[in-house]
PDB file of C-alpha atoms in Angstrom:
ATOM      1  CA  UNK G 174     -53.636 -24.693  -5.319  1.00  0.00           C
ATOM      2  CA  UNK G 175     -51.277 -24.618  -8.267  1.00  0.00           C
ATOM      3  CA  UNK G 176     -50.416 -20.987  -7.474  1.00  0.00           C
ATOM      4  CA  UNK G 177     -49.620 -21.843  -3.836  1.00  0.00           C
ATOM      5  CA  UNK G 178     -47.433 -24.778  -4.930  1.00  0.00           C
ATOM      6  CA  UNK G 179     -45.606 -22.465  -7.350  1.00  0.00           C
ATOM      7  CA  UNK G 180     -44.835 -19.948  -4.600  1.00  0.00           C
ATOM      8  CA  UNK G 181     -43.657 -22.732  -2.287  1.00  0.00           C
ATOM      9  CA  UNK G 182     -41.316 -24.099  -4.956  1.00  0.00           C
ATOM     10  CA  UNK G 183     -39.986 -20.597  -5.655  1.00  0.00           C
ATOM     11  CA  UNK G 184     -39.152 -19.925  -1.988  1.00  0.00           C
ATOM     12  CA  UNK G 185     -37.476 -23.349  -1.644  1.00  0.00           C
ATOM     13  CA  UNK G 186     -35.390 -22.497  -4.720  1.00  0.00           C
ATOM     14  CA  UNK G 187     -34.373 -19.133  -3.241  1.00  0.00           C
ATOM     15  CA  UNK G 188     -33.367 -20.782   0.027  1.00  0.00           C
ATOM     16  CA  UNK G 189     -31.287 -23.420  -1.768  1.00  0.00           C
ATOM     17  CA  UNK G 190     -29.671 -20.718  -3.918  1.00  0.00           C
ATOM     18  CA  UNK G 191     -28.796 -18.668  -0.826  1.00  0.00           C
ATOM     19  CA  UNK G 192     -27.287 -21.753   0.857  1.00  0.00           C
ATOM     20  CA  UNK G 193     -25.245 -22.461  -2.283  1.00  0.00           C
ATOM     21  CA  UNK G 194     -24.004 -18.850  -2.458  1.00  0.00           C
ATOM     22  CA  UNK G 195     -22.990 -18.959   1.212  1.00  0.00           C
ATOM     23  CA  UNK G 196     -21.155 -22.233   0.637  1.00  0.00           C
ATOM     24  CA  UNK G 197     -19.262 -20.754  -2.328  1.00  0.00           C
ATOM     25  CA  UNK G 198     -18.430 -17.591  -0.347  1.00  0.00           C
ATOM     26  CA  UNK G 199     -16.829 -19.747   2.355  1.00  0.00           C
ATOM     27  CA  UNK G 200     -14.536 -21.224  -0.291  1.00  0.00           C
ATOM     28  CA  UNK G 201     -13.637 -17.805  -1.693  1.00  0.00           C
ATOM     29  CA  UNK G 202     -10.186 -16.722  -0.562  1.00  0.00           C
ATOM     30  CA  UNK G 203     -10.558 -13.011  -1.364  1.00  0.00           C
ATOM     31  CA  UNK G 204     -12.445 -10.606  -3.638  1.00  0.00           C
ATOM     32  CA  UNK G 205     -11.404  -7.493  -5.516  1.00  0.00           C
ATOM     33  CA  UNK G 206     -14.360  -5.304  -4.481  1.00  0.00           C
ATOM     34  CA  UNK G 207     -13.080  -2.408  -2.358  1.00  0.00           C
ATOM     35  CA  UNK G 208      -9.468  -3.556  -2.808  1.00  0.00           C
ATOM     36  CA  UNK G 209      -7.075  -0.596  -2.988  1.00  0.00           C
ATOM     37  CA  UNK G 210      -3.635  -2.006  -2.177  1.00  0.00           C
ATOM     38  CA  UNK G 211      -1.755  -5.250  -2.915  1.00  0.00           C
ATOM     39  CA  UNK G 212       1.657  -5.975  -1.402  1.00  0.00           C
ATOM     40  CA  UNK G 213       3.585  -9.062  -2.504  1.00  0.00           C
ATOM     41  CA  UNK G 214       6.814 -10.350  -1.028  1.00  0.00           C
ATOM     42  CA  UNK G 215       8.606 -13.464  -2.281  1.00  0.00           C
ATOM     43  CA  UNK G 216      12.206 -14.657  -2.342  1.00  0.00           C
ATOM     44  CA  UNK G 217      12.519 -13.346  -5.918  1.00  0.00           C
ATOM     45  CA  UNK G 218      10.530 -10.126  -5.933  1.00  0.00           C
ATOM     46  CA  UNK G 219       8.855  -7.470  -3.795  1.00  0.00           C
ATOM     47  CA  UNK G 220       6.300  -5.008  -5.087  1.00  0.00           C
ATOM     48  CA  UNK G 221       3.340  -2.894  -3.965  1.00  0.00           C
ATOM     49  CA  UNK G 222       0.337  -1.958  -6.114  1.00  0.00           C
ATOM     50  CA  UNK G 223      -2.156   0.808  -5.306  1.00  0.00           C
ATOM     51  CA  UNK G 224      -5.459   1.757  -6.911  1.00  0.00           C
ATOM     52  CA  UNK G 225      -5.296   5.490  -7.636  1.00  0.00           C
ATOM     53  CA  UNK G 226      -7.659   7.602  -9.743  1.00  0.00           C
ATOM     54  CA  UNK G 227      -9.354   4.553 -11.282  1.00  0.00           C
ATOM     55  CA  UNK G 228      -6.012   2.957 -12.232  1.00  0.00           C
ATOM     56  CA  UNK G 229      -3.595   0.462 -10.690  1.00  0.00           C
ATOM     57  CA  UNK G 230      -0.071   1.779 -10.092  1.00  0.00           C
ATOM     58  CA  UNK G 231       3.138   0.108  -9.030  1.00  0.00           C
ATOM     59  CA  UNK G 232       4.216   2.254  -6.060  1.00  0.00           C
ATOM     60  CA  UNK G 233       7.156   0.171  -4.798  1.00  0.00           C
ATOM     61  CA  UNK G 234       9.974  -0.303  -5.684  1.00  0.00           C
ATOM     62  CA  UNK G 235       9.161   2.356  -8.328  1.00  0.00           C
ATOM     63  CA  UNK G 236       6.243   4.640  -9.155  1.00  0.00           C
ATOM     64  CA  UNK G 237       4.933   3.433 -12.505  1.00  0.00           C
ATOM     65  CA  UNK G 238       1.613   2.514 -14.170  1.00  0.00           C
ATOM     66  CA  UNK G 239       0.767  -1.179 -13.875  1.00  0.00           C
ATOM     67  CA  UNK G 240      -0.280  -3.168 -16.938  1.00  0.00           C
ATOM     68  CA  UNK G 241      -4.111  -2.878 -16.936  1.00  0.00           C
ATOM     69  CA  UNK G 242      -4.846  -6.178 -18.695  1.00  0.00           C
ATOM     70  CA  UNK G 243      -2.640  -8.112 -16.270  1.00  0.00           C
ATOM     71  CA  UNK G 244      -4.379  -6.680 -13.193  1.00  0.00           C
ATOM     72  CA  UNK G 245      -7.812  -7.190 -14.730  1.00  0.00           C
ATOM     73  CA  UNK G 246      -7.024 -10.841 -15.422  1.00  0.00           C
ATOM     74  CA  UNK G 247      -5.571 -11.439 -11.953  1.00  0.00           C
ATOM     75  CA  UNK G 248      -8.500  -9.807 -10.136  1.00  0.00           C
ATOM     76  CA  UNK G 249     -11.041 -11.679 -12.262  1.00  0.00           C
ATOM     77  CA  UNK G 250      -9.377 -14.936 -11.217  1.00  0.00           C
ATOM     78  CA  UNK G 251      -9.464 -13.777  -7.587  1.00  0.00           C
ATOM     79  CA  UNK G 252     -13.230 -13.270  -7.831  1.00  0.00           C
ATOM     80  CA  UNK G 253     -14.138 -16.350  -9.833  1.00  0.00           C
ATOM     81  CA  UNK G 254     -11.812 -19.148  -8.722  1.00  0.00           C
ATOM     82  CA  UNK G 255     -12.840 -20.654  -5.389  1.00  0.00           C
ATOM     83  CA  UNK G 256     -11.023 -23.231  -3.286  1.00  0.00           C
ATOM     84  CA  UNK G 257     -11.728 -26.936  -3.751  1.00  0.00           C
ATOM     85  CA  UNK G 258     -11.590 -27.293   0.015  1.00  0.00           C
ATOM     86  CA  UNK G 259     -10.904 -25.217   3.116  1.00  0.00           C
ATOM     87  CA  UNK G 260     -10.229 -26.143   6.723  1.00  0.00           C
ATOM     88  CA  UNK G 261      -8.702 -24.688   9.925  1.00  0.00           C
ATOM     89  CA  UNK G 262      -4.921 -24.927  10.278  1.00  0.00           C
ATOM     90  CA  UNK G 263      -4.139 -27.496  12.970  1.00  0.00           C
ATOM     91  CA  UNK G 264      -0.611 -28.450  12.013  1.00  0.00           C
ATOM     92  CA  UNK G 265       1.638 -27.004   9.350  1.00  0.00           C
ATOM     93  CA  UNK G 266       1.976 -29.753   6.767  1.00  0.00           C
ATOM     94  CA  UNK G 267       1.914 -27.313   3.868  1.00  0.00           C
ATOM     95  CA  UNK G 268       5.102 -25.292   4.325  1.00  0.00           C
ATOM     96  CA  UNK G 269       3.585 -22.045   5.621  1.00  0.00           C
ATOM     97  CA  UNK G 270       6.186 -21.511   8.339  1.00  0.00           C
ATOM     98  CA  UNK G 271       9.054 -21.879   5.810  1.00  0.00           C
ATOM     99  CA  UNK G 272       7.340 -19.790   3.141  1.00  0.00           C
ATOM    100  CA  UNK G 273       8.757 -16.442   2.028  1.00  0.00           C
ATOM    101  CA  UNK G 274       5.756 -15.737  -0.220  1.00  0.00           C
ATOM    102  CA  UNK G 275       3.231 -13.397   1.412  1.00  0.00           C
ATOM    103  CA  UNK G 276       0.469 -11.298  -0.157  1.00  0.00           C
ATOM    104  CA  UNK G 277      -1.295  -8.557   1.815  1.00  0.00           C
ATOM    105  CA  UNK G 278      -4.618  -7.274   0.487  1.00  0.00           C
ATOM    106  CA  UNK G 279      -5.858  -3.977   1.930  1.00  0.00           C
ATOM    107  CA  UNK G 280      -9.477  -2.883   1.530  1.00  0.00           C
ATOM    108  CA  UNK G 281     -11.112   0.518   1.796  1.00  0.00           C
ATOM    109  CA  UNK G 282     -13.548  -0.582   4.505  1.00  0.00           C
ATOM    110  CA  UNK G 283     -12.844  -4.252   5.248  1.00  0.00           C
ATOM    111  CA  UNK G 284      -9.402  -4.088   6.822  1.00  0.00           C
ATOM    112  CA  UNK G 285      -6.776  -6.397   5.348  1.00  0.00           C
ATOM    113  CA  UNK G 286      -6.110 -10.035   4.509  1.00  0.00           C
ATOM    114  CA  UNK G 287      -2.689 -11.630   4.683  1.00  0.00           C
ATOM    115  CA  UNK G 288      -2.322 -14.650   2.400  1.00  0.00           C
ATOM    116  CA  UNK G 289       0.666 -16.997   2.763  1.00  0.00           C
ATOM    117  CA  UNK G 290       1.609 -19.349  -0.077  1.00  0.00           C
ATOM    118  CA  UNK G 291       2.643 -22.771   1.229  1.00  0.00           C
ATOM    119  CA  UNK G 292       5.930 -24.173  -0.024  1.00  0.00           C
ATOM    120  CA  UNK G 293       4.319 -27.594  -0.445  1.00  0.00           C
ATOM    121  CA  UNK G 294       2.179 -28.227  -3.528  1.00  0.00           C
ATOM    122  CA  UNK G 295      -0.851 -30.492  -3.797  1.00  0.00           C
ATOM    123  CA  UNK G 296      -1.820 -32.818  -6.648  1.00  0.00           C
ATOM    124  CA  UNK G 297      -3.238 -31.643 -10.007  1.00  0.00           C
ATOM    125  CA  UNK G 298      -1.760 -28.108  -9.909  1.00  0.00           C
ATOM    126  CA  UNK G 299      -3.155 -27.401  -6.436  1.00  0.00           C
ATOM    127  CA  UNK G 300      -1.494 -24.919  -4.094  1.00  0.00           C
ATOM    128  CA  UNK G 301      -2.152 -24.271  -0.403  1.00  0.00           C
ATOM    129  CA  UNK G 302      -2.914 -20.779   0.871  1.00  0.00           C
ATOM    130  CA  UNK G 303      -3.243 -19.653   4.472  1.00  0.00           C
ATOM    131  CA  UNK G 304      -5.371 -16.721   5.573  1.00  0.00           C
ATOM    132  CA  UNK G 305      -3.134 -15.519   8.378  1.00  0.00           C
ATOM    133  CA  UNK G 306      -5.915 -13.655  10.229  1.00  0.00           C
ATOM    134  CA  UNK G 307      -8.473 -16.506  10.271  1.00  0.00           C
ATOM    135  CA  UNK G 308      -5.897 -19.339  10.198  1.00  0.00           C
ATOM    136  CA  UNK G 309      -7.978 -20.972   7.484  1.00  0.00           C
ATOM    137  CA  UNK G 310      -6.220 -23.127   4.849  1.00  0.00           C
ATOM    138  CA  UNK G 311      -7.431 -23.218   1.253  1.00  0.00           C
ATOM    139  CA  UNK G 312      -6.578 -25.789  -1.408  1.00  0.00           C
ATOM    140  CA  UNK G 313      -7.006 -24.086  -4.778  1.00  0.00           C
ATOM    141  CA  UNK G 314      -5.799 -24.284  -8.393  1.00  0.00           C
ATOM    142  CA  UNK G 315      -2.456 -22.522  -8.841  1.00  0.00           C
ATOM    143  CA  UNK G 316      -3.971 -20.011 -11.279  1.00  0.00           C
ATOM    144  CA  UNK G 317      -5.214 -18.151  -8.167  1.00  0.00           C
ATOM    145  CA  UNK G 318      -1.650 -17.489  -7.061  1.00  0.00           C
ATOM    146  CA  UNK G 319      -0.390 -15.807 -10.232  1.00  0.00           C
ATOM    147  CA  UNK G 320       0.320 -12.517  -8.417  1.00  0.00           C
ATOM    148  CA  UNK G 321       2.966 -14.403  -6.415  1.00  0.00           C
ATOM    149  CA  UNK G 322       4.820 -15.315  -9.599  1.00  0.00           C
ATOM    150  CA  UNK G 323       4.989 -11.998 -11.475  1.00  0.00           C
ATOM    151  CA  UNK G 324       8.184  -9.999 -11.715  1.00  0.00           C
ATOM    152  CA  UNK G 325       8.435  -6.244 -12.137  1.00  0.00           C
ATOM    153  CA  UNK G 326       9.094  -6.584 -15.874  1.00  0.00           C
ATOM    154  CA  UNK G 327       5.796  -8.468 -16.268  1.00  0.00           C
ATOM    155  CA  UNK G 328       3.773  -5.754 -14.554  1.00  0.00           C
ATOM    156  CA  UNK G 329       4.889  -2.457 -16.083  1.00  0.00           C
ATOM    157  CA  UNK G 330       2.484  -0.804 -18.493  1.00  0.00           C
ATOM    158  CA  UNK G 331       3.396   0.118 -22.064  1.00  0.00           C
ATOM    159  CA  UNK G 332       2.216   3.635 -21.139  1.00  0.00           C
ATOM    160  CA  UNK G 333       4.672   6.007 -19.493  1.00  0.00           C
ATOM    161  CA  UNK G 334       3.750   7.838 -16.246  1.00  0.00           C
ATOM    162  CA  UNK G 335       3.388  11.089 -18.223  1.00  0.00           C
ATOM    163  CA  UNK G 336       0.207   9.689 -19.804  1.00  0.00           C
ATOM    164  CA  UNK G 337      -1.608  10.315 -16.511  1.00  0.00           C
ATOM    165  CA  UNK G 338       0.217  13.442 -15.420  1.00  0.00           C
ATOM    166  CA  UNK G 339      -0.773  17.112 -15.515  1.00  0.00           C
ATOM    167  CA  UNK G 340       2.236  18.264 -17.512  1.00  0.00           C
ATOM    168  CA  UNK G 341       3.723  21.643 -16.602  1.00  0.00           C
ATOM    169  CA  UNK G 342       6.882  21.661 -18.735  1.00  0.00           C
ATOM    170  CA  UNK G 343       8.673  19.669 -21.414  1.00  0.00           C
ATOM    171  CA  UNK G 344      12.301  19.988 -22.447  1.00  0.00           C
ATOM    172  CA  UNK G 345      13.779  18.382 -25.563  1.00  0.00           C
ATOM    173  CA  UNK G 346      17.552  18.283 -25.891  1.00  0.00           C
ATOM    174  CA  UNK G 347      19.673  17.005 -28.767  1.00  0.00           C
ATOM    175  CA  UNK G 348      23.456  16.648 -28.585  1.00  0.00           C
ATOM    176  CA  UNK G 349      25.219  19.685 -29.961  1.00  0.00           C
ATOM    177  CA  UNK G 350      22.034  21.714 -30.498  1.00  0.00           C
ATOM    178  CA  UNK G 351      20.003  24.253 -28.579  1.00  0.00           C
ATOM    179  CA  UNK G 352      17.222  22.663 -26.583  1.00  0.00           C
ATOM    180  CA  UNK G 353      13.496  23.313 -26.790  1.00  0.00           C
ATOM    181  CA  UNK G 354      11.716  24.211 -23.558  1.00  0.00           C
ATOM    182  CA  UNK G 355       7.930  24.458 -23.287  1.00  0.00           C
ATOM    183  CA  UNK G 356       6.492  25.693 -19.972  1.00  0.00           C
ATOM    184  CA  UNK G 357       2.908  26.285 -18.882  1.00  0.00           C
ATOM    185  CA  UNK G 358       2.262  29.841 -17.692  1.00  0.00           C
ATOM    186  CA  UNK G 359      -1.378  30.503 -16.897  1.00  0.00           C
ATOM    187  CA  UNK G 360      -3.464  29.687 -19.995  1.00  0.00           C
ATOM    188  CA  UNK G 361      -0.537  29.714 -22.405  1.00  0.00           C
ATOM    189  CA  UNK G 362       2.524  27.672 -23.210  1.00  0.00           C
ATOM    190  CA  UNK G 363       5.801  29.603 -23.213  1.00  0.00           C
ATOM    191  CA  UNK G 364       8.179  28.226 -25.867  1.00  0.00           C
ATOM    192  CA  UNK G 365      11.930  28.892 -25.695  1.00  0.00           C
ATOM    193  CA  UNK G 366      14.871  27.927 -27.894  1.00  0.00           C
ATOM    194  CA  UNK G 367      18.088  29.980 -27.981  1.00  0.00           C
ATOM    195  CA  UNK G 368      16.901  33.566 -28.684  1.00  0.00           C
ATOM    196  CA  UNK G 369      13.322  32.493 -29.397  1.00  0.00           C
ATOM    197  CA  UNK G 370      10.739  33.312 -26.739  1.00  0.00           C
ATOM    198  CA  UNK G 371       7.094  32.866 -27.713  1.00  0.00           C
ATOM    199  CA  UNK G 372       3.715  32.499 -26.005  1.00  0.00           C
ATOM    200  CA  UNK G 373       1.366  29.940 -27.589  1.00  0.00           C
ATOM    201  CA  UNK G 374      -2.328  29.424 -26.698  1.00  0.00           C
ATOM    202  CA  UNK G 375      -2.956  26.167 -24.846  1.00  0.00           C
ATOM    203  CA  UNK G 376      -5.155  24.658 -27.563  1.00  0.00           C
ATOM    204  CA  UNK G 377      -2.447  25.108 -30.229  1.00  0.00           C
ATOM    205  CA  UNK G 378      -0.221  22.571 -28.444  1.00  0.00           C
ATOM    206  CA  UNK G 379      -2.964  20.154 -27.439  1.00  0.00           C
ATOM    207  CA  UNK G 380      -2.072  17.538 -30.065  1.00  0.00           C
ATOM    208  CA  UNK G 381       1.622  17.980 -29.357  1.00  0.00           C
ATOM    209  CA  UNK G 382       1.141  17.291 -25.634  1.00  0.00           C
ATOM    210  CA  UNK G 383      -1.082  14.304 -26.381  1.00  0.00           C
ATOM    211  CA  UNK G 384       1.583  12.779 -28.616  1.00  0.00           C
ATOM    212  CA  UNK G 385       4.017  12.876 -25.683  1.00  0.00           C
ATOM    213  CA  UNK G 386       1.450  11.428 -23.274  1.00  0.00           C
ATOM    214  CA  UNK G 387       0.575   8.638 -25.694  1.00  0.00           C
ATOM    215  CA  UNK G 388       4.063   7.263 -26.199  1.00  0.00           C
ATOM    216  CA  UNK G 389       3.877   3.465 -26.254  1.00  0.00           C
ATOM    217  CA  UNK G 390       6.993   1.553 -25.232  1.00  0.00           C
ATOM    218  CA  UNK G 391       7.982  -2.048 -24.627  1.00  0.00           C
ATOM    219  CA  UNK G 392      10.571  -2.438 -21.815  1.00  0.00           C
ATOM    220  CA  UNK G 393      12.998  -5.220 -22.700  1.00  0.00           C
ATOM    221  CA  UNK G 394      16.083  -4.825 -20.484  1.00  0.00           C
ATOM    222  CA  UNK G 395      15.902  -4.007 -16.781  1.00  0.00           C
ATOM    223  CA  UNK G 396      18.465  -2.896 -14.182  1.00  0.00           C
ATOM    224  CA  UNK G 397      20.644  -1.368 -16.886  1.00  0.00           C
ATOM    225  CA  UNK G 398      23.098   1.487 -16.660  1.00  0.00           C
ATOM    226  CA  UNK G 399      22.199   4.289 -19.031  1.00  0.00           C
ATOM    227  CA  UNK G 400      25.521   4.453 -20.884  1.00  0.00           C
ATOM    228  CA  UNK G 401      26.945   7.400 -22.802  1.00  0.00           C
ATOM    229  CA  UNK G 402      25.757   6.773 -26.384  1.00  0.00           C
ATOM    230  CA  UNK G 403      22.321   8.348 -25.960  1.00  0.00           C
ATOM    231  CA  UNK G 404      21.543  11.285 -28.219  1.00  0.00           C
ATOM    232  CA  UNK G 405      18.262  12.904 -27.136  1.00  0.00           C
ATOM    233  CA  UNK G 406      16.743  13.725 -23.761  1.00  0.00           C
ATOM    234  CA  UNK G 407      13.031  14.358 -23.228  1.00  0.00           C
ATOM    235  CA  UNK G 408      12.390  15.744 -19.740  1.00  0.00           C
ATOM    236  CA  UNK G 409       8.801  15.965 -18.486  1.00  0.00           C
ATOM    237  CA  UNK G 410       7.825  17.845 -15.328  1.00  0.00           C
ATOM    238  CA  UNK G 411       4.335  17.680 -13.819  1.00  0.00           C
ATOM    239  CA  UNK G 412       2.457  18.207 -10.583  1.00  0.00           C
ATOM    240  CA  UNK G 413       2.736  14.464  -9.987  1.00  0.00           C
ATOM    241  CA  UNK G 414       6.467  14.069 -10.608  1.00  0.00           C
ATOM    242  CA  UNK G 415       9.388  14.413 -12.992  1.00  0.00           C
ATOM    243  CA  UNK G 416      10.880  11.956 -15.475  1.00  0.00           C
ATOM    244  CA  UNK G 417      13.643  11.980 -18.074  1.00  0.00           C
ATOM    245  CA  UNK G 418      13.658   9.758 -21.143  1.00  0.00           C
ATOM    246  CA  UNK G 419      16.849   9.275 -23.152  1.00  0.00           C
ATOM    247  CA  UNK G 420      16.929   8.123 -26.796  1.00  0.00           C
ATOM    248  CA  UNK G 421      19.593   6.683 -29.050  1.00  0.00           C
ATOM    249  CA  UNK G 422      20.579   8.617 -32.197  1.00  0.00           C
ATOM    250  CA  UNK G 423      17.990   6.807 -34.347  1.00  0.00           C
ATOM    251  CA  UNK G 424      15.305   7.452 -31.681  1.00  0.00           C
ATOM    252  CA  UNK G 425      14.364   3.760 -31.914  1.00  0.00           C
ATOM    253  CA  UNK G 426      15.235   2.925 -28.308  1.00  0.00           C
ATOM    254  CA  UNK G 427      14.407   4.789 -25.110  1.00  0.00           C
ATOM    255  CA  UNK G 428      15.972   4.624 -21.651  1.00  0.00           C
ATOM    256  CA  UNK G 429      13.429   5.104 -18.843  1.00  0.00           C
ATOM    257  CA  UNK G 430      15.178   6.465 -15.761  1.00  0.00           C
ATOM    258  CA  UNK G 431      12.621   5.349 -13.150  1.00  0.00           C
ATOM    259  CA  UNK G 432      12.691   1.762 -14.461  1.00  0.00           C
ATOM    260  CA  UNK G 433      16.408   1.690 -15.219  1.00  0.00           C
ATOM    261  CA  UNK G 434      15.208   0.025 -18.373  1.00  0.00           C
ATOM    262  CA  UNK G 435      15.741   0.185 -22.116  1.00  0.00           C
ATOM    263  CA  UNK G 436      12.609  -0.103 -24.228  1.00  0.00           C
ATOM    264  CA  UNK G 437      11.654  -0.294 -27.863  1.00  0.00           C
ATOM    265  CA  UNK G 438       9.464   2.569 -29.039  1.00  0.00           C
ATOM    266  CA  UNK G 439       6.097   1.660 -30.521  1.00  0.00           C
ATOM    267  CA  UNK G 440       4.309   4.016 -32.948  1.00  0.00           C
ATOM    268  CA  UNK G 441       6.252   7.067 -31.824  1.00  0.00           C
ATOM    269  CA  UNK G 442       8.681   9.347 -33.659  1.00  0.00           C
ATOM    270  CA  UNK G 443      10.728  11.803 -31.636  1.00  0.00           C
ATOM    271  CA  UNK G 444      11.587  13.746 -34.782  1.00  0.00           C
ATOM    272  CA  UNK G 445       7.924  14.249 -35.669  1.00  0.00           C
ATOM    273  CA  UNK G 446       7.397  15.789 -32.214  1.00  0.00           C
ATOM    274  CA  UNK G 447      10.095  18.371 -32.929  1.00  0.00           C
ATOM    275  CA  UNK G 448       8.804  19.039 -36.467  1.00  0.00           C
ATOM    276  CA  UNK G 449       5.265  19.595 -35.188  1.00  0.00           C
ATOM    277  CA  UNK G 450       6.512  22.027 -32.537  1.00  0.00           C
ATOM    278  CA  UNK G 451       8.447  23.951 -35.206  1.00  0.00           C
ATOM    279  CA  UNK G 452       5.271  24.219 -37.309  1.00  0.00           C
ATOM    280  CA  UNK G 453       3.261  25.610 -34.403  1.00  0.00           C
ATOM    281  CA  UNK G 454       5.970  28.162 -33.595  1.00  0.00           C
ATOM    282  CA  UNK G 455       6.225  29.246 -37.241  1.00  0.00           C
ATOM    283  CA  UNK G 456       2.457  29.820 -37.458  1.00  0.00           C
ATOM    284  CA  UNK G 457       2.391  31.805 -34.196  1.00  0.00           C
ATOM    285  CA  UNK G 458       5.250  34.170 -35.007  1.00  0.00           C
TER     286      UNK G 458
END
């Protein structure tokens, strides 16, 4: 009898748990599972993110790695924060028709969701969101809407695109000096500088290539003209694209052409890159 009562209690618990999960799911605005594209348009900013090769990338207005910790935090909030209430839209008392803030979420197999941020705010940090497809309104804490408030400068990664590229050539130029050019030819790197022409086994430049890929930068000024006082140019070509980075004479600041941004360089010395290349060449002669 006790065993039967235990089973009965267990099945009642499962049913109640299922009902609770279904209730929570109804209050969930969106989830990150299967999400592969996020487009955000507001009066202040427009950007598109795509999930490529296990990483989030900014793909519009530029092609650039997105800051991993920012996306992880935003998508965790999307999964965990549910609406306090939801109801069908009967009349627009929440500023949806005047809103210029729209987020489109595209899924691999679930179609898309279009979320509109109402221009009217509720009490206690509440915002109103409209699922355009279902015409369902959600009242939720404003932490859910953080993707509406980011600007491009908030979202760019400290890693340069070259970190994820299959590099095919690197060129290092310094004002008034002959430039270094390193090109991949089959299983060897071909190094050139003035009259020097040398083939180097791939593994001998492995560390050197990694040091370029692992440059860490901190963009500080956006929408800047490059100017004429830059001393070094590091040009990287790859299957995935091409990028030039320009440095001041002290190599303490870098100009990133795709971002139109100046950045401080973290844990990176341009001179050490050149010195290391010279060492490899000397040993291979």
